[in-house]
Amino acid sequence: MHEWTWEYGIESPHYSCTTLNNLEGYPSRPHLVRPAHALLLLVVFLPLTGCLGDVNSGDDAVGTYQIESTWTTIELESKTAYYADDELVSWNLDSSLVSQAIDDAGGNVVGLLFELNYPEEDETANGGLCTGGEADVPDLIDATATKSDWSLSASGENPGSHDVNLTWHNHSLLSGQVEGLTKAGIESQLAFGQRALGTYDLSVVVDARAFEGTFCTHSDEGENVQTSVSLHVIDFTILGADGEEISSLAVGDGAISIVIFLPWFVGVVVLVGYVVTQQRERFHLDLDLSEPEESAEGVSSSDGETLVDSYRARVITLSALYVAQGVPWGFITVTMVTFLAAEGADAGDLAYLLTLGTLPWSFKFLWGPVIDRFQLPEFGRRRPWILIAQTGMIALLVAMLMIPNLTDNISLLGGLFFIYNVFTALQDVSTDALAVDVLQPHEFERVNSYMFTSKSLGGVIGGAGLGTIIGVVGIRGAFLIQIPILLVIMLVPIFMRERPGEKRFPWEEGGVVKDEDEVGDVRDFKVILNNIRMAFSVHSARLGIAVSLVISLAFILIPILPLLFLQELGWTQEEFNATKGGIILIVTMLGAMAGGELGRRFGGKSMLMFAALSASLVTLAWGMLDSMWSEGWFMMLVWVAHTFLWAIVSICAYSLMMRVTWAEVGGTQFTGYMAMMNLSAIIGYQLAPIFADRFDYQTIFYIAAFLETMVILATLYIDPEETDRTLGVGEDLESLKLVPDATP
């Protein structure tokens, strides 16, 4: 459900432009769905200029540039040592010894200078008729410097000296104008990031030669050699052809006055106030969200052993499954990618891996009809698919563990990445379908917050946790640690039962308890597709599409915030990343937990509208108070406030989508909503360069605040109970779900 990373306090998928397949339902209630159709068309066509526009924009623009650079040499080691004849002496040095000096010099290590000096020749006469005037035979001193795939050797004879000057950058770019390249292309030849840091391998071997005459011989057992090792570091700036500095995403200087936006926000505030005070019943804000009377405080249902009758079992199972998704997600996107970069994988390799890892998530909605169609009810509707997915995940980890050299087998690793994420996406879809099946309506908000927090916890284990200890256990140790973690989590679905009467293992007696109406239950794709059409024929289900498509349009701010903080306000990368990856992540998790509890107490729809309105007003104030941007405490305050509020919006939106999802096709319908939320983020990303090219920071904040209010309007007419009321729940749906031509 949430294969995303969190930035700006909202979720950020990393996908490219895609196409939304139109979901058509029955032509009933045409007068009710027209507004939703209009909103859908508006949202779908918004990003076309971004997807079809100039592909040579920003970093991809081929042109003429100038490079302004500063060159620094930083010494790593200087020593004198004796090297015995024909004995290869190897050692290594690490960039961490001078990490601060590297950062101060610009941070871009582009070469290694290995200097050798051997001023003497010290042969010893062995006796005989030696006069002392015999000429010494020069020794051969050979040295090699290696960093990842880069290696260079050079030799010299004593007395003398020589250098091994290993560089891996394109030095020709540092003189004169550069033509015919993109900005990103220039950076790829001058900045190597983590790949250029870490361990440098050095070796020296002396071939000691001595005079050999008819009546006199000399001996030479080795040589004293002075060595010095230094790093080449450059600090560079890419300038335009006119010598002016450029940025990867230029922010324009156009402005739209706040006066234009204020009437809209005043109107939205008045509308929300009117609805919640005067029209609560009409807009379905007065829902009965209380727990069943027979349930004790804090417990949602009776104390049973299966998921349908035990609240504790539901929470533990769904949370554990989301931890299982979070661990590999954090490992692959953080630990694995960083390891490969440090080991010499280039940007193309990493892009290849991440693309293959992302593809199964982009098309995960295709699993929906499959898991709805093929089921083994005696073992649970969703449980077999979850076990298949987890078994596949563990098997693929074992397969990746057996690859002899990861950096030399990128193609094989990429193929395994793809299959691995196929299984991970399958578990995600199956788990979401299970949640729709077994959660009671008053549990959606609270349990969704538990699930999201569990996914984040798994991400921390796989990313920060394994990333921290990889230096001790190595990459194979990181793979090995994941396997027992997933095996322990797998015990949860192995021993759980969804409903009374189901079997845990094939050799057990029993089977799912069915009603008489379910005896003839035959599932095929024709029935499933018909049920999908029925599900989306409900007015509120269609409006759920609108909510999903507008919820992340304000993602236009995600690529803008780094520019504002780093380029305009002077924050360092460390400060920005520590804030985004530390404080903001913690606040996001707190907001999700608060959203679950508040949504359960006051209604997910009500909290979604209140939180979205509050978040939009915070964004509006963020833009209006630009005079305060230089104050660190102010920027932190508004960022944290918005993060907290939008986490509430996200959790309540997931819960609302669960409410309008028909359980009969939960695996397909709910996954469809999640896919459309991904598309919404893609639209937001596509809009970012369009607005950034035309408007200043203030105006972009105003536009983002406006887009956030769209969530309120899309949510306003949703009736959370309409799907259950129209299509039925429990025994009521049996009369509909198996009749292909039935209409609600």
XYZ file of C-alpha atoms in Angstrom:
744
model
C 0.000 0.000 0.000
C 2.771 2.447 0.809
C 5.811 1.713 -1.341
C 6.945 5.304 -0.874
C 9.501 7.398 0.895
C 8.560 10.351 3.004
C 9.624 13.897 2.137
C 8.012 17.210 2.997
C 5.844 15.281 5.426
C 4.002 13.528 2.600
C 4.686 10.356 0.701
C 6.933 10.430 -2.309
C 6.892 7.639 -4.897
C 9.757 7.478 -7.378
C 8.048 6.666 -10.649
C 7.919 8.088 -14.163
C 5.002 9.250 -16.324
C 2.397 6.556 -16.702
C -1.075 6.104 -18.081
C -4.226 5.760 -16.018
C -6.593 3.154 -17.352
C -10.106 4.473 -17.255
C -12.294 2.539 -14.863
C -15.821 2.336 -16.172
C -18.811 1.185 -14.227
C -22.507 0.948 -14.842
C -24.195 3.969 -16.416
C -26.482 4.398 -13.423
C -26.841 7.794 -11.699
C -25.356 9.853 -14.590
C -26.478 13.111 -12.936
C -24.395 12.232 -9.863
C -21.123 11.213 -11.495
C -20.704 14.066 -13.987
C -18.861 16.358 -11.516
C -16.493 13.520 -10.716
C -15.898 12.916 -14.424
C -15.115 16.576 -14.950
C -12.644 16.589 -12.059
C -10.999 13.415 -13.333
C -10.555 14.837 -16.829
C -9.103 18.047 -15.411
C -6.568 16.180 -13.281
C -5.606 13.645 -15.967
C -4.920 16.316 -18.590
C -2.992 18.645 -16.253
C 0.324 16.846 -16.560
C 0.319 16.399 -20.336
C 2.540 19.397 -20.850
C 4.967 17.924 -18.366
C 4.987 14.459 -19.949
C 5.034 15.694 -23.534
C 7.011 18.881 -23.104
C 10.623 19.675 -23.760
C 12.686 16.699 -22.699
C 15.845 18.774 -22.811
C 15.076 20.893 -19.811
C 17.023 21.424 -16.606
C 19.888 19.010 -16.239
C 19.098 17.390 -19.624
C 19.623 20.525 -21.709
C 22.486 20.166 -24.207
C 24.293 23.475 -24.553
C 27.404 25.512 -23.919
C 28.777 25.770 -20.385
C 31.783 27.079 -18.509
C 33.417 25.276 -15.595
C 34.846 27.236 -12.697
C 37.077 24.958 -10.604
C 39.569 24.886 -7.741
C 42.173 22.099 -7.464
C 43.433 20.842 -4.075
C 45.909 18.080 -3.181
C 45.420 16.490 0.248
C 48.139 14.235 1.701
C 46.986 10.887 3.073
C 50.343 9.369 4.084
C 54.092 9.907 3.878
C 56.656 7.274 4.979
C 59.994 5.567 4.263
C 60.212 1.770 4.256
C 62.573 -1.015 3.165
C 61.250 -3.306 0.420
C 62.926 -6.702 0.078
C 63.784 -8.076 -3.341
C 60.806 -9.528 -5.258
C 58.469 -9.167 -2.273
C 55.149 -7.560 -3.147
C 54.141 -5.204 -0.357
C 50.486 -4.083 -0.358
C 48.531 -1.799 1.927
C 45.487 0.428 1.796
C 44.433 3.836 3.003
C 40.948 5.225 3.609
C 39.508 8.615 2.682
C 37.971 8.877 6.162
C 41.430 9.864 7.424
C 40.979 13.272 5.774
C 37.192 13.457 5.365
C 36.923 16.981 6.762
C 39.693 18.245 4.482
C 37.936 16.636 1.504
C 34.670 18.365 2.377
C 36.421 21.704 2.831
C 38.067 21.341 -0.584
C 34.792 20.713 -2.398
C 34.152 17.039 -1.726
C 34.877 15.713 -5.247
C 37.807 13.255 -5.172
C 39.006 12.811 -8.756
C 42.391 11.150 -8.414
C 45.165 9.581 -6.365
C 48.825 10.680 -6.533
C 51.335 8.003 -5.450
C 54.854 9.512 -5.328
C 57.970 7.336 -4.894
C 61.533 8.517 -4.261
C 64.611 6.249 -4.055
C 67.777 8.436 -4.087
C 70.385 5.705 -3.397
C 71.668 2.444 -4.823
C 73.189 0.311 -2.079
C 74.790 -2.812 -3.539
C 77.262 -4.741 -1.416
C 80.461 -6.294 -2.806
C 80.768 -10.032 -2.216
C 84.592 -10.171 -2.286
C 86.849 -11.467 -5.002
C 88.768 -8.985 -7.141
C 86.345 -6.097 -6.540
C 88.006 -2.703 -6.700
C 85.030 -0.609 -5.560
C 84.849 1.099 -8.911
C 82.332 -1.301 -10.431
C 79.117 0.365 -11.607
C 76.034 -0.497 -9.575
C 73.124 -1.966 -11.548
C 69.919 0.088 -11.117
C 67.038 -1.607 -9.308
C 63.546 -1.590 -10.821
C 60.831 -0.184 -8.524
C 57.268 -0.902 -9.638
C 54.222 0.701 -7.957
C 50.449 0.327 -8.449
C 47.524 2.440 -7.239
C 43.972 1.085 -7.405
C 40.528 2.470 -6.596
C 37.567 0.245 -7.526
C 37.791 -0.281 -11.311
C 40.446 2.397 -11.750
C 44.055 1.209 -11.642
C 47.446 2.478 -12.809
C 51.009 1.161 -12.557
C 54.347 2.832 -13.233
C 58.022 1.914 -12.801
C 61.343 3.650 -12.259
C 65.031 2.881 -11.697
C 67.203 3.998 -8.801
C 68.598 6.356 -7.985
C 65.604 8.496 -8.936
C 61.858 8.848 -8.481
C 58.547 8.408 -10.282
C 54.845 9.069 -9.782
C 51.703 6.990 -10.224
C 49.137 9.674 -10.997
C 45.808 7.843 -11.107
C 42.907 10.134 -12.113
C 39.396 9.233 -13.226
C 37.847 12.564 -14.194
C 37.725 14.269 -17.582
C 40.399 16.919 -17.102
C 39.656 18.507 -20.485
C 36.366 19.853 -19.127
C 38.228 22.144 -16.735
C 39.689 24.371 -19.452
C 37.660 26.627 -21.743
C 34.034 26.245 -22.761
C 32.241 22.905 -22.867
C 29.898 22.294 -25.783
C 27.570 19.472 -26.750
C 27.033 18.110 -23.228
C 24.228 18.338 -20.694
C 24.784 19.708 -17.205
C 24.180 16.225 -15.809
C 26.657 14.812 -18.316
C 29.347 17.244 -17.153
C 28.695 16.424 -13.494
C 28.952 12.685 -14.211
C 32.523 13.212 -15.502
C 33.662 15.436 -12.639
C 31.764 14.302 -9.523
C 31.873 10.644 -8.452
C 30.434 10.880 -4.934
C 30.790 7.814 -2.724
C 32.364 5.841 -5.556
C 35.559 7.899 -5.247
C 35.689 7.652 -1.459
C 36.570 4.780 0.812
C 39.590 2.482 0.428
C 42.562 3.012 -1.902
C 44.857 0.029 -2.559
C 48.602 0.540 -2.995
C 51.483 -1.823 -3.706
C 55.243 -1.679 -4.274
C 57.587 -4.393 -5.510
C 61.358 -3.996 -5.915
C 63.325 -5.996 -8.474
C 66.800 -5.655 -6.894
C 69.596 -6.137 -9.454
C 73.328 -6.322 -8.721
C 76.641 -6.179 -10.624
C 77.943 -9.525 -11.810
C 81.437 -9.616 -13.325
C 83.982 -12.318 -14.114
C 86.070 -11.737 -11.037
C 83.641 -9.690 -8.883
C 79.943 -9.921 -7.901
C 77.685 -7.720 -5.856
C 74.514 -8.530 -3.894
C 71.374 -6.372 -3.420
C 68.637 -7.565 -1.063
C 66.209 -4.674 -1.584
C 65.791 -0.928 -1.446
C 64.679 1.915 0.819
C 61.800 3.811 -0.788
C 60.151 7.029 0.332
C 56.427 7.110 -0.520
C 53.800 9.801 -0.344
C 50.082 9.323 -1.095
C 47.739 12.257 -1.785
C 44.213 12.770 -3.077
C 43.226 15.115 -5.882
C 40.063 17.046 -4.940
C 38.225 19.616 -7.041
C 35.508 22.097 -6.250
C 33.650 23.115 -9.373
C 30.679 25.175 -10.460
C 28.913 24.799 -13.786
C 28.154 28.179 -15.302
C 26.119 29.146 -18.305
C 27.675 30.259 -21.574
C 27.532 33.832 -20.281
C 29.398 32.897 -17.096
C 26.347 33.086 -14.821
C 25.609 30.316 -12.330
C 22.724 27.994 -13.172
C 20.705 25.604 -11.027
C 19.207 22.222 -11.781
C 15.684 23.606 -11.488
C 15.507 27.321 -12.015
C 12.817 29.167 -10.096
C 11.277 31.980 -12.088
C 10.579 35.521 -11.029
C 6.897 35.705 -11.930
C 4.479 36.418 -9.118
C 0.765 36.134 -8.439
C -0.494 38.395 -5.694
C -1.853 36.856 -2.530
C -4.954 38.986 -3.136
C -5.892 36.616 -5.973
C -5.751 33.564 -3.688
C -7.304 34.936 -0.497
C -10.967 34.905 -1.706
C -10.623 31.213 -2.536
C -9.267 30.302 0.893
C -11.861 32.435 2.654
C -14.539 30.620 0.652
C -13.145 27.184 1.540
C -12.971 28.076 5.243
C -16.570 29.313 5.167
C -17.684 26.189 3.266
C -16.048 23.791 5.733
C -17.407 25.766 8.678
C -20.925 25.715 7.208
C -20.805 21.988 6.457
C -19.562 20.916 9.870
C -22.002 23.151 11.775
C -25.144 23.140 9.634
C -24.991 20.246 7.151
C -23.313 17.399 8.978
C -25.985 14.844 8.156
C -26.267 15.836 4.498
C -22.519 15.437 3.978
C -22.279 12.236 6.050
C -20.162 13.563 8.892
C -22.383 12.082 11.618
C -21.270 8.471 11.384
C -21.510 5.960 14.192
C -17.837 5.251 14.813
C -18.295 3.715 18.240
C -17.144 0.202 18.942
C -19.684 -2.605 19.388
C -21.359 -2.521 22.763
C -20.185 -5.999 23.619
C -16.530 -4.982 23.169
C -14.430 -3.842 26.072
C -12.616 -0.520 25.957
C -9.655 -0.762 23.612
C -10.839 -4.044 22.092
C -12.831 -4.019 18.876
C -14.378 -7.451 18.986
C -14.696 -10.688 20.945
C -11.706 -12.601 22.176
C -11.259 -15.180 19.455
C -8.406 -16.957 17.705
C -9.122 -15.905 14.126
C -8.706 -12.528 12.442
C -12.418 -11.894 11.982
C -13.140 -12.220 15.705
C -9.934 -10.990 17.374
C -8.878 -7.355 17.250
C -5.485 -8.204 18.737
C -4.855 -10.821 16.038
C -5.765 -8.319 13.308
C -3.389 -5.666 14.607
C -0.461 -8.051 15.185
C -0.866 -9.765 11.817
C -1.244 -6.648 9.678
C 1.527 -4.779 11.515
C 3.939 -7.721 11.225
C 3.248 -8.052 7.505
C 3.982 -4.366 7.017
C 7.276 -4.695 8.901
C 8.113 -7.522 6.473
C 7.536 -5.104 3.576
C 9.500 -2.287 5.179
C 12.726 -4.210 5.889
C 13.580 -5.099 2.253
C 12.304 -1.712 1.048
C 14.728 0.113 3.359
C 17.551 -2.306 2.596
C 17.305 -2.053 -1.182
C 16.624 1.678 -1.502
C 19.200 2.774 1.101
C 21.757 0.154 2.158
C 22.097 -1.772 -1.108
C 22.219 1.260 -3.385
C 24.802 3.000 -1.178
C 26.951 -0.156 -1.066
C 26.957 -0.554 -4.842
C 27.797 3.117 -5.327
C 30.740 2.813 -2.938
C 31.916 -0.332 -4.733
C 32.082 1.432 -8.093
C 28.639 0.972 -9.650
C 27.886 3.979 -11.829
C 24.690 6.024 -12.085
C 23.476 3.918 -15.009
C 23.812 0.718 -12.989
C 21.888 2.154 -10.050
C 19.168 3.599 -12.295
C 18.849 0.188 -13.974
C 18.433 -1.578 -10.633
C 15.970 0.921 -9.198
C 13.919 0.899 -12.407
C 13.615 -2.883 -12.337
C 12.778 -2.720 -8.643
C 10.068 -0.123 -9.246
C 8.302 -1.742 -12.209
C 6.440 -4.421 -10.194
C 5.037 -1.701 -7.903
C 3.885 0.394 -10.853
C 1.742 -2.491 -12.120
C 0.820 -4.137 -8.845
C -2.876 -3.446 -9.454
C -2.768 -6.346 -11.952
C -2.440 -8.696 -8.992
C -5.872 -7.603 -7.735
C -8.060 -9.675 -10.073
C -5.664 -12.614 -9.758
C -5.833 -12.872 -5.963
C -9.593 -12.241 -6.087
C -10.012 -15.015 -8.674
C -7.753 -17.804 -7.423
C -8.393 -18.703 -3.793
C -8.221 -21.666 -1.440
C -11.003 -20.826 1.040
C -10.187 -23.759 3.296
C -6.819 -22.098 4.028
C -8.087 -18.479 3.948
C -8.913 -16.077 1.133
C -5.675 -14.057 1.363
C -3.354 -16.155 3.563
C -2.073 -18.532 0.805
C -1.046 -15.587 -1.384
C 0.775 -13.942 1.532
C 2.698 -17.151 2.233
C 3.583 -17.548 -1.457
C 4.845 -13.963 -1.529
C 6.955 -14.316 1.614
C 8.418 -17.621 0.459
C 9.395 -15.980 -2.810
C 10.985 -13.021 -0.999
C 13.135 -15.310 1.152
C 14.129 -17.478 -1.840
C 15.208 -14.404 -3.802
C 17.296 -13.130 -0.871
C 19.079 -16.496 -0.820
C 19.629 -16.261 -4.590
C 21.100 -12.740 -4.331
C 23.307 -13.929 -1.481
C 24.855 -16.512 -3.830
C 25.918 -13.994 -6.518
C 29.750 -14.142 -6.396
C 30.488 -10.478 -7.165
C 27.559 -8.076 -7.045
C 29.195 -5.173 -8.904
C 30.328 -7.483 -11.736
C 26.876 -9.060 -12.126
C 24.579 -6.029 -12.286
C 22.360 -7.589 -14.982
C 21.767 -10.741 -12.929
C 21.232 -8.695 -9.762
C 18.740 -6.494 -11.624
C 16.753 -9.520 -12.777
C 16.610 -10.860 -9.231
C 15.632 -7.384 -7.972
C 12.705 -7.424 -10.386
C 11.444 -10.858 -9.329
C 11.996 -10.012 -5.661
C 9.797 -6.925 -5.959
C 7.159 -8.913 -7.829
C 6.761 -10.998 -4.669
C 6.951 -7.931 -2.398
C 4.225 -6.191 -4.413
C 2.146 -9.377 -4.257
C 2.398 -9.383 -0.459
C 1.437 -5.703 -0.372
C -1.693 -6.270 -2.470
C -2.636 -9.415 -0.529
C -2.146 -7.668 2.827
C -4.267 -4.693 1.762
C -6.989 -7.046 0.577
C -6.790 -8.900 3.896
C -7.175 -5.595 5.769
C -10.267 -4.707 3.737
C -11.695 -8.178 4.429
C -11.184 -8.444 8.189
C -11.100 -4.911 9.621
C -14.304 -3.544 11.093
C -15.360 -0.073 9.902
C -14.498 1.659 13.171
C -10.968 0.189 13.055
C -9.821 1.543 9.685
C -8.235 4.770 10.927
C -6.435 3.369 13.965
C -5.146 0.178 12.345
C -4.017 2.051 9.224
C -1.809 4.181 11.451
C -0.360 1.027 13.034
C 0.318 -0.439 9.592
C 2.050 2.687 8.327
C 4.182 2.983 11.457
C 5.171 -0.692 11.129
C 6.254 -0.139 7.520
C 8.370 2.828 8.638
C 9.885 0.716 11.428
C 10.792 -1.968 8.918
C 12.331 0.693 6.677
C 14.456 1.937 9.562
C 15.649 -1.633 10.252
C 16.486 -2.295 6.615
C 17.953 1.134 5.884
C 19.474 2.800 8.909
C 19.915 -0.462 10.858
C 21.560 -2.655 8.229
C 23.277 0.371 6.695
C 24.997 1.068 10.006
C 26.329 -2.445 10.604
C 27.261 -3.264 7.005
C 30.810 -2.131 7.724
C 31.052 -4.923 10.313
C 29.059 -7.777 8.736
C 29.512 -6.903 5.071
C 26.877 -6.976 2.336
C 26.434 -10.754 2.591
C 25.952 -10.463 6.314
C 23.222 -7.880 5.656
C 21.481 -10.365 3.338
C 21.805 -13.131 5.926
C 20.345 -11.012 8.730
C 17.194 -10.308 6.692
C 16.416 -13.980 6.125
C 15.762 -14.921 9.788
C 13.859 -11.647 10.274
C 11.491 -12.555 7.430
C 11.284 -16.174 8.599
C 10.185 -15.055 12.080
C 7.585 -12.693 10.595
C 6.423 -15.510 8.307
C 5.381 -17.484 11.385
C 2.519 -15.012 11.846
C 0.628 -15.896 8.617
C 1.624 -19.560 8.994
C -0.204 -19.911 12.301
C -2.981 -17.374 11.757
C -6.479 -18.186 10.521
C -8.706 -15.642 8.852
C -12.023 -17.260 9.739
C -13.306 -20.052 11.984
C -13.071 -23.516 10.472
C -10.087 -22.795 8.221
C -7.084 -25.121 8.180
C -3.575 -23.938 8.961
C -1.906 -26.954 7.324
C -3.077 -29.413 4.613
C -2.981 -32.391 6.979
C -5.416 -30.814 9.428
C -9.099 -31.631 9.383
C -11.659 -28.957 8.748
C -12.501 -26.355 6.188
C -14.003 -22.920 5.935
C -17.497 -22.662 7.379
C -19.874 -21.586 4.625
C -23.404 -20.392 4.511
C -25.848 -22.330 2.355
C -25.843 -19.508 -0.183
C -22.086 -19.921 -0.674
C -22.150 -23.591 -1.699
C -22.369 -22.786 -5.386
C -19.727 -20.078 -5.243
C -17.758 -20.304 -8.486
C -15.265 -17.522 -9.130
C -14.075 -16.610 -12.617
C -12.681 -13.475 -14.230
C -16.012 -12.618 -15.830
C -17.644 -12.477 -12.406
C -14.715 -10.567 -10.902
C -14.687 -7.967 -13.686
C -18.423 -7.613 -13.317
C -18.009 -7.080 -9.574
C -15.300 -4.481 -10.201
C -17.719 -2.599 -12.464
C -20.366 -2.860 -9.790
C -17.960 -1.571 -7.140
C -17.034 1.513 -9.172
C -20.650 2.159 -10.139
C -21.202 3.463 -6.608
C -21.052 7.265 -6.568
C -18.769 7.454 -3.530
C -16.401 4.871 -5.027
C -16.039 7.071 -8.107
C -15.386 10.088 -5.943
C -12.692 7.987 -4.264
C -10.902 8.074 -7.618
C -11.042 11.867 -7.515
C -9.633 11.950 -3.976
C -6.813 9.606 -4.967
C -5.917 11.708 -8.000
C -5.738 15.055 -6.192
C -4.230 14.035 -2.848
C -0.603 14.472 -3.924
C -0.793 17.325 -6.427
C 0.990 19.545 -3.888
C 4.080 17.394 -4.502
C 5.187 20.314 -6.665
C 6.927 21.493 -3.470
C 9.134 18.414 -3.044
C 11.746 19.362 -5.689
C 11.388 23.038 -4.720
C 12.188 22.737 -1.004
C 15.834 21.588 -1.441
C 16.449 24.578 -3.718
C 14.925 26.939 -1.201
C 16.791 25.552 1.798
C 20.171 24.894 0.149
C 20.509 27.551 -2.526
C 18.523 30.427 -1.130
C 18.743 29.996 2.649
C 22.241 28.531 2.852
C 21.451 25.296 4.715
C 24.110 22.613 4.319
C 23.255 19.236 2.816
C 23.924 17.617 6.193
C 21.492 19.961 7.953
C 18.765 19.468 5.357
C 19.146 15.673 5.166
C 19.319 15.316 8.948
C 16.121 17.342 9.280
C 14.251 15.536 6.520
C 15.471 12.065 7.435
C 15.312 12.533 11.192
C 12.932 15.071 12.698
C 10.491 15.081 9.777
C 10.288 11.269 9.702
C 9.573 11.138 13.434
C 6.898 13.826 13.142
C 5.356 11.961 10.219
C 5.032 8.804 12.281
C 3.511 10.779 15.169
C 1.055 12.411 12.767
C 0.054 9.038 11.393
C -0.610 7.698 14.888
C -2.578 10.816 15.781
C -4.535 10.573 12.541
C -5.557 7.015 13.313
C -6.791 7.882 16.792
C -8.510 11.150 15.820
C -10.116 9.547 12.787
C -11.475 6.738 14.935
C -12.922 9.160 17.475
C -14.275 11.889 15.194
C -14.565 10.223 11.808
C -11.939 9.808 9.101
C -13.763 12.034 6.631
C -14.137 14.872 9.140
C -10.485 14.689 10.184
C -9.331 14.494 6.578
C -11.185 17.721 5.746
C -10.026 19.556 8.881
C -6.403 18.441 8.483
C -6.311 19.264 4.761
C -7.750 22.733 5.428
C -5.273 23.344 8.246
C -2.347 22.097 6.149
C -3.306 24.328 3.224
C -3.481 27.353 5.529
C -0.041 26.482 6.931
C 1.334 26.303 3.382
C -0.319 29.615 2.548
C 1.214 31.228 5.649
C 4.575 29.670 4.747
C 4.514 31.549 1.464
C 3.170 34.820 2.881
C 5.770 35.080 5.669
C 8.824 35.013 3.391
C 10.470 37.649 5.591
C 10.787 34.918 8.257
C 12.444 32.316 6.016
C 15.913 33.229 7.229
C 14.894 32.224 10.762
C 15.698 28.553 11.242
C 13.161 28.094 14.043
C 10.358 29.425 11.834
C 11.181 27.146 8.896
C 11.328 24.162 11.236
C 8.027 25.116 12.859
C 6.024 25.372 9.641
C 7.685 22.304 8.134
C 6.911 20.213 11.218
C 3.342 21.559 11.458
C 2.604 20.781 7.819
C 4.220 17.344 8.086
C 2.074 16.434 11.089
C -1.149 17.630 9.454
C -0.543 15.960 6.099
C 0.275 12.663 7.792
C -3.231 12.857 9.294
C -4.649 13.561 5.824
C -2.854 10.531 4.358
C -3.937 8.071 7.042
C -7.558 9.265 6.932
C -7.548 9.098 3.124
C -6.405 5.457 3.202
C -9.128 4.696 5.730
C -11.777 6.474 3.668
C -10.751 4.498 0.581
C -11.128 1.305 2.615
C -14.638 2.371 3.598
C -15.752 2.870 -0.012
C -14.069 -0.368 -1.143
C -16.310 -3.378 -1.680
C -14.742 -6.294 0.187
C -15.699 -8.713 -2.585
C -13.085 -7.115 -4.876
C -10.946 -5.544 -2.164
C -7.702 -6.793 -3.680
C -8.443 -4.927 -6.912
C -10.376 -1.824 -5.891
C -8.233 -0.667 -2.977
C -5.011 -1.338 -4.911
C -6.476 0.746 -7.726
C -6.900 3.681 -5.349
C -3.274 3.325 -4.213
C -2.085 3.249 -7.830
C -4.026 6.449 -8.545
C -2.395 8.100 -5.517
C 0.935 7.238 -7.142
C -0.291 8.858 -10.344
C -1.287 11.952 -8.376
C 2.286 12.284 -7.130
C 3.602 11.867 -10.671
C 1.319 14.683 -11.813
C 2.633 16.863 -9.004
C 6.213 16.170 -10.065
C 5.383 16.995 -13.675
C 3.822 20.287 -12.654
C 6.843 21.303 -10.547
C 9.192 22.384 -13.369
C 6.319 24.093 -15.194
C 5.455 26.304 -12.233
C 9.100 26.705 -11.149
C 10.043 28.028 -14.565
C 7.404 30.772 -14.332
C 6.907 31.731 -10.687
C 8.872 32.681 -7.600
C 8.948 30.687 -4.350
C 6.070 32.577 -2.744
C 3.703 31.961 -5.638
C 4.605 28.260 -5.753
C 3.652 27.969 -2.074
C 0.317 29.683 -2.851
C -0.334 27.253 -5.718
C 0.553 24.248 -3.523
C -1.855 25.483 -0.832
C -4.587 25.845 -3.475
C -3.985 22.285 -4.720
C -4.222 20.955 -1.157
C -7.740 22.338 -0.853
C -8.763 20.159 -3.829
C -8.722 17.196 -1.435
C -11.488 18.856 0.599
C -13.724 19.369 -2.434
C -13.129 15.835 -3.733
C -13.984 14.382 -0.306
C -17.033 16.540 0.399
C -19.706 14.431 -1.304
C -18.360 10.993 -0.364
C -20.715 8.874 1.703
C -18.432 6.425 3.565
C -21.284 3.963 4.071
C -22.712 4.053 0.538
C -20.790 1.029 -0.754
C -21.935 -1.214 2.090
C -25.447 0.189 1.900
C -25.695 -0.241 -1.888
C -23.817 -3.477 -2.538
C -24.269 -5.065 0.871
C -21.934 -6.633 3.403
C -21.768 -10.128 4.787
C -24.686 -12.229 3.650
C -26.240 -9.270 1.816
C -23.651 -9.352 -0.964
C -24.246 -12.999 -1.894
C -27.242 -12.046 -4.040
C -25.101 -9.691 -6.121
C -21.567 -10.935 -6.397
C -22.162 -14.080 -8.482
C -24.576 -12.643 -11.012
C -22.633 -11.090 -13.920
C -25.548 -9.021 -15.182
C -26.739 -7.771 -11.820
C -26.948 -4.027 -11.255
C -27.032 -2.344 -7.853
